[in-house]
CSV table of C-alpha atoms in Angstrom, one decimal:
chain,number,residue,atom,x,y,z
A,1,UNK,CA,0.0,0.0,0.0
A,2,UNK,CA,2.8,2.4,0.9
A,3,UNK,CA,4.5,1.7,-2.5
A,4,UNK,CA,1.2,2.5,-4.3
A,5,UNK,CA,0.7,5.7,-2.5
A,6,UNK,CA,4.3,6.9,-3.1
A,7,UNK,CA,4.0,6.1,-6.8
A,8,UNK,CA,0.6,7.7,-7.2
A,9,UNK,CA,1.9,10.9,-5.5
A,10,UNK,CA,4.9,11.1,-7.7
A,11,UNK,CA,2.8,10.6,-10.8
A,12,UNK,CA,0.3,13.2,-9.7
A,13,UNK,CA,3.0,15.7,-9.0
A,14,UNK,CA,4.5,15.2,-12.4
A,15,UNK,CA,1.3,15.4,-14.3
A,16,UNK,CA,0.8,19.0,-13.0
A,17,UNK,CA,4.1,20.1,-14.4
A,18,UNK,CA,6.0,20.2,-18.5
A,19,UNK,CA,8.5,16.5,-22.9
A,20,UNK,CA,11.1,14.6,-21.4
A,21,UNK,CA,14.6,14.5,-22.5
A,22,UNK,CA,14.5,12.8,-25.8
A,23,UNK,CA,15.9,9.4,-26.4
A,24,UNK,CA,18.7,8.4,-26.3
A,25,UNK,CA,18.7,8.6,-22.5
A,26,UNK,CA,22.4,9.3,-22.3
A,27,UNK,CA,22.2,10.9,-18.9
A,28,UNK,CA,20.5,7.9,-17.3
A,29,UNK,CA,21.8,5.0,-15.3
A,30,UNK,CA,20.1,2.0,-13.8
A,31,UNK,CA,19.5,2.9,-10.1
A,32,UNK,CA,19.1,0.5,-7.3
A,33,UNK,CA,16.7,1.3,-4.3
A,34,UNK,CA,19.3,0.7,-1.6
A,35,UNK,CA,20.4,3.5,0.8
A,36,UNK,CA,23.3,3.5,3.2
A,37,UNK,CA,23.3,5.9,6.1
A,38,UNK,CA,26.3,8.3,6.4
A,39,UNK,CA,27.8,7.1,3.1
A,40,UNK,CA,29.1,9.8,0.8
A,41,UNK,CA,29.4,9.2,-2.9
A,42,UNK,CA,30.9,11.0,-5.9
A,43,UNK,CA,29.9,9.7,-9.3
A,44,UNK,CA,31.0,10.6,-12.8
A,45,UNK,CA,29.3,9.1,-15.8
A,46,UNK,CA,29.7,9.6,-19.5
A,47,UNK,CA,27.4,8.6,-22.4
A,48,UNK,CA,28.4,8.9,-26.0
A,49,UNK,CA,26.5,8.2,-29.3
A,50,UNK,CA,28.2,6.7,-32.4
A,51,UNK,CA,26.8,6.5,-35.9
A,52,UNK,CA,23.6,7.8,-37.5
A,53,UNK,CA,22.2,11.4,-37.3
A,54,UNK,CA,22.8,11.4,-33.5
A,55,UNK,CA,26.5,10.4,-33.9
A,56,UNK,CA,28.7,12.7,-31.9
A,57,UNK,CA,26.2,13.5,-29.2
A,58,UNK,CA,27.4,13.0,-25.6
A,59,UNK,CA,26.4,13.7,-22.0
A,60,UNK,CA,28.6,14.0,-18.9
A,61,UNK,CA,27.0,13.9,-15.4
A,62,UNK,CA,28.6,14.7,-12.1
A,63,UNK,CA,26.6,13.6,-9.0
A,64,UNK,CA,27.4,14.0,-5.3
A,65,UNK,CA,25.2,11.9,-3.0
A,66,UNK,CA,24.9,11.4,0.8
A,67,UNK,CA,22.9,8.9,2.8
A,68,UNK,CA,21.1,11.1,5.4
A,69,UNK,CA,19.4,8.0,7.0
A,70,UNK,CA,18.9,4.3,6.5
A,71,UNK,CA,16.0,5.1,4.1
A,72,UNK,CA,16.8,8.4,2.4
A,73,UNK,CA,19.7,9.8,0.4
A,74,UNK,CA,20.0,13.2,-1.3
A,75,UNK,CA,22.2,14.3,-4.2
A,76,UNK,CA,23.2,17.3,-6.2
A,77,UNK,CA,23.5,16.4,-9.9
A,78,UNK,CA,24.8,18.5,-12.9
A,79,UNK,CA,25.0,17.6,-16.5
A,80,UNK,CA,26.8,18.8,-19.6
A,81,UNK,CA,25.8,17.8,-23.1
A,82,UNK,CA,26.8,18.2,-26.7
A,83,UNK,CA,24.5,17.8,-29.7
A,84,UNK,CA,25.9,16.3,-32.9
A,85,UNK,CA,28.3,18.8,-34.5
A,86,UNK,CA,27.8,21.2,-31.6
A,87,UNK,CA,29.7,22.5,-28.7
A,88,UNK,CA,29.6,21.1,-25.2
A,89,UNK,CA,27.4,23.2,-22.9
A,90,UNK,CA,26.2,23.1,-19.3
A,91,UNK,CA,22.7,21.6,-19.6
A,92,UNK,CA,21.1,21.2,-16.1
A,93,UNK,CA,21.5,21.3,-12.4
A,94,UNK,CA,19.2,19.4,-10.1
A,95,UNK,CA,18.4,18.0,-6.7
A,96,UNK,CA,17.5,14.3,-6.4
A,97,UNK,CA,16.4,12.0,-3.6
A,98,UNK,CA,16.2,8.2,-3.3
A,99,UNK,CA,13.9,6.6,-0.7
A,100,UNK,CA,14.0,2.9,0.1
A,101,UNK,CA,10.5,1.7,0.7
A,102,UNK,CA,11.0,-1.8,1.8
A,103,UNK,CA,10.9,-5.4,0.4
A,104,UNK,CA,7.9,-7.2,-1.0
A,105,UNK,CA,8.1,-10.4,1.2
A,106,UNK,CA,6.3,-12.8,-1.1
A,107,UNK,CA,8.7,-12.2,-4.1
A,108,UNK,CA,11.8,-10.7,-2.4
A,109,UNK,CA,11.8,-7.6,-4.5
A,110,UNK,CA,13.2,-4.4,-2.9
A,111,UNK,CA,11.4,-1.2,-3.8
A,112,UNK,CA,12.3,2.5,-3.8
A,113,UNK,CA,11.3,5.8,-5.3
A,114,UNK,CA,13.5,8.4,-7.0
A,115,UNK,CA,12.5,12.0,-7.3
A,116,UNK,CA,14.5,14.8,-9.1
A,117,UNK,CA,13.8,18.4,-9.9
A,118,UNK,CA,16.3,20.1,-12.3
A,119,UNK,CA,16.7,23.4,-13.9
A,120,UNK,CA,17.8,23.6,-17.5
A,121,UNK,CA,20.4,25.9,-19.0
A,122,UNK,CA,21.7,26.7,-22.5
A,123,UNK,CA,18.3,26.2,-24.0
A,124,UNK,CA,17.8,22.8,-22.4
A,125,UNK,CA,14.6,22.0,-20.5
A,126,UNK,CA,14.4,21.1,-16.8
A,127,UNK,CA,11.6,19.9,-14.6
A,128,UNK,CA,10.6,17.0,-12.4
A,129,UNK,CA,11.3,13.3,-12.9
A,130,UNK,CA,10.2,10.2,-10.9
A,131,UNK,CA,11.3,6.6,-11.0
A,132,UNK,CA,10.0,3.5,-9.4
A,133,UNK,CA,13.1,1.4,-8.4
A,134,UNK,CA,13.0,-2.3,-8.2
A,135,UNK,CA,15.7,-4.8,-7.3
A,136,UNK,CA,15.8,-8.6,-7.1
A,137,UNK,CA,18.8,-10.5,-5.7
A,138,UNK,CA,19.1,-14.2,-5.8
A,139,UNK,CA,22.5,-15.9,-5.3
A,140,UNK,CA,24.9,-14.5,-7.9
A,141,UNK,CA,22.1,-12.8,-9.8
A,142,UNK,CA,20.9,-9.2,-9.5
A,143,UNK,CA,18.2,-7.7,-11.6
A,144,UNK,CA,17.3,-4.0,-11.5
A,145,UNK,CA,14.4,-2.2,-13.1
A,146,UNK,CA,13.6,1.5,-13.2
A,147,UNK,CA,10.2,2.8,-14.5
A,148,UNK,CA,10.6,6.4,-15.4
A,149,UNK,CA,8.1,9.3,-15.7
A,150,UNK,CA,9.4,12.8,-16.6
A,151,UNK,CA,7.9,16.0,-17.8
A,152,UNK,CA,10.0,19.1,-18.6
A,153,UNK,CA,9.2,22.7,-17.9
A,154,UNK,CA,10.1,25.7,-20.0
A,155,UNK,CA,9.3,24.2,-23.4
A,156,UNK,CA,7.1,25.6,-26.2
A,157,UNK,CA,3.4,25.4,-25.8
A,158,UNK,CA,2.0,22.0,-26.9
A,159,UNK,CA,5.2,20.2,-26.1
A,160,UNK,CA,4.8,19.9,-22.4
A,161,UNK,CA,3.6,16.3,-22.3
A,162,UNK,CA,4.8,13.5,-20.0
A,163,UNK,CA,6.9,10.7,-21.3
A,164,UNK,CA,7.6,7.3,-19.9
A,165,UNK,CA,10.6,5.1,-20.1
A,166,UNK,CA,12.6,2.3,-18.5
A,167,UNK,CA,16.2,1.3,-17.5
A,168,UNK,CA,17.0,-2.3,-16.9
A,169,UNK,CA,20.0,-4.3,-15.8
A,170,UNK,CA,20.6,-8.0,-15.2
A,171,UNK,CA,24.1,-9.1,-14.0
A,172,UNK,CA,25.7,-12.2,-12.5
A,173,UNK,CA,28.7,-12.2,-10.2
A,174,UNK,CA,31.4,-14.1,-12.0
A,175,UNK,CA,34.9,-14.0,-10.5
A,176,UNK,CA,35.9,-11.9,-7.5
A,177,UNK,CA,34.2,-8.5,-7.6
A,178,UNK,CA,33.3,-8.7,-11.3
A,179,UNK,CA,29.7,-8.8,-12.5
A,180,UNK,CA,28.7,-9.5,-16.2
A,181,UNK,CA,25.3,-9.1,-17.8
A,182,UNK,CA,23.3,-6.8,-20.0
A,183,UNK,CA,21.4,-3.5,-19.7
A,184,UNK,CA,18.7,-1.6,-21.7
A,185,UNK,CA,17.4,1.9,-21.8
A,186,UNK,CA,14.2,2.7,-23.7
A,187,UNK,CA,10.9,4.4,-24.1
A,188,UNK,CA,7.4,3.3,-23.3
A,189,UNK,CA,5.6,6.2,-25.0
A,190,UNK,CA,4.0,9.5,-23.8
A,191,UNK,CA,0.7,11.1,-23.0
A,192,UNK,CA,0.2,11.4,-26.7
A,193,UNK,CA,0.9,7.8,-27.6
A,194,UNK,CA,1.6,5.2,-25.0
A,195,UNK,CA,2.9,1.8,-26.0
A,196,UNK,CA,3.4,0.5,-29.5
A,197,UNK,CA,6.7,0.2,-31.3
A,198,UNK,CA,9.3,2.1,-29.3
A,199,UNK,CA,13.1,2.6,-29.5
A,200,UNK,CA,15.7,1.3,-27.1
A,201,UNK,CA,19.4,0.7,-26.6
A,202,UNK,CA,20.5,-2.8,-25.5
A,203,UNK,CA,23.9,-4.3,-24.9
A,204,UNK,CA,26.4,-6.0,-22.6
A,205,UNK,CA,27.4,-4.6,-19.2
A,206,UNK,CA,30.4,-5.2,-16.9
A,207,UNK,CA,30.6,-4.1,-13.3
A,208,UNK,CA,33.4,-4.1,-10.7
A,209,UNK,CA,33.5,-2.9,-7.1
A,210,UNK,CA,36.2,-2.9,-4.6
A,211,UNK,CA,38.6,-1.0,-2.4
A,212,UNK,CA,42.2,-0.9,-3.8
A,213,UNK,CA,44.8,-1.3,-1.2
A,214,UNK,CA,45.9,1.9,0.5
A,215,UNK,CA,42.8,3.9,-0.5
A,216,UNK,CA,40.3,5.1,2.1
A,217,UNK,CA,37.3,4.8,-0.3
A,218,UNK,CA,35.6,2.1,-2.4
A,219,UNK,CA,35.5,2.3,-6.2
A,220,UNK,CA,32.7,1.1,-8.4
A,221,UNK,CA,33.0,0.8,-12.2
A,222,UNK,CA,30.1,0.2,-14.6
A,223,UNK,CA,30.6,0.1,-18.3
A,224,UNK,CA,28.4,-0.9,-21.3
A,225,UNK,CA,28.3,-0.9,-25.1
A,226,UNK,CA,24.7,-0.7,-26.4
A,227,UNK,CA,23.2,-1.1,-29.8
A,228,UNK,CA,20.1,0.8,-31.0
A,229,UNK,CA,17.0,-1.2,-31.7
A,230,UNK,CA,13.4,-0.4,-32.9
A,231,UNK,CA,12.8,3.2,-33.8
A,232,UNK,CA,16.0,4.4,-32.3
A,233,UNK,CA,18.0,2.6,-35.0
A,234,UNK,CA,16.9,5.3,-37.4
A,235,UNK,CA,18.8,8.0,-35.5
A,236,UNK,CA,21.7,6.2,-33.8
A,237,UNK,CA,23.8,3.1,-34.1
A,238,UNK,CA,25.6,2.4,-30.8
A,239,UNK,CA,26.3,4.0,-27.4
A,240,UNK,CA,29.2,3.7,-25.0
A,241,UNK,CA,28.5,4.3,-21.3
A,242,UNK,CA,30.9,4.5,-18.4
A,243,UNK,CA,30.1,5.2,-14.7
A,244,UNK,CA,32.8,5.7,-12.1
A,245,UNK,CA,31.9,6.0,-8.4
A,246,UNK,CA,33.9,6.9,-5.3
A,247,UNK,CA,32.3,5.9,-2.1
A,248,UNK,CA,33.2,6.4,1.6
A,249,UNK,CA,31.4,6.1,4.9
A,250,UNK,CA,31.7,9.1,7.3
């Protein structure tokens, strides 16, 4: 019941506000719902597009997060982006929060909610965004799913419609701290046309987490190479994604 209320509240809040950042979702990552109290984290991630009309587009994101309790973390996040053939510009600055809601006992799925409000710069749109975060861990396997709802502000009249998307990851722990698997980022539609044939980027993923000897913090690495499928294949060919996190408990 609490999960339903949180999700409904987030959706209602977004429906009152303005299209989401267009596909490809280069600024996205697959979030998990877990929160650690008094853990600070600095994350740098980069997404780049290769081939097709969108070839040359890229986005860089810097995120600083802190776990204020066992259930809630807050973060400041900024993004820079470059359109194909254009110059790199500061795109947005936002405040985000992640709340762990609990585990669904019958199926062992951990749940959480993600809320962000960003302000756009250099002609980019900002606005609210919400995600339902799901995680299932079983032995060496971990599956993550994010259901995304976003609606930008400051856009031309008639373009302020909500859009829906997803981010998925499925990995298996292989040897040591390495995890191998696959991830996908895609669209589900918008207020104008939900469902139907949509675009996505899908490909292999590798993760590693550990604390190198002599360092006071843990490092997490997440890399993927994704291919465009569906309608996205008309505009792009492949994407390279790299996330690097530095984490420490205070």
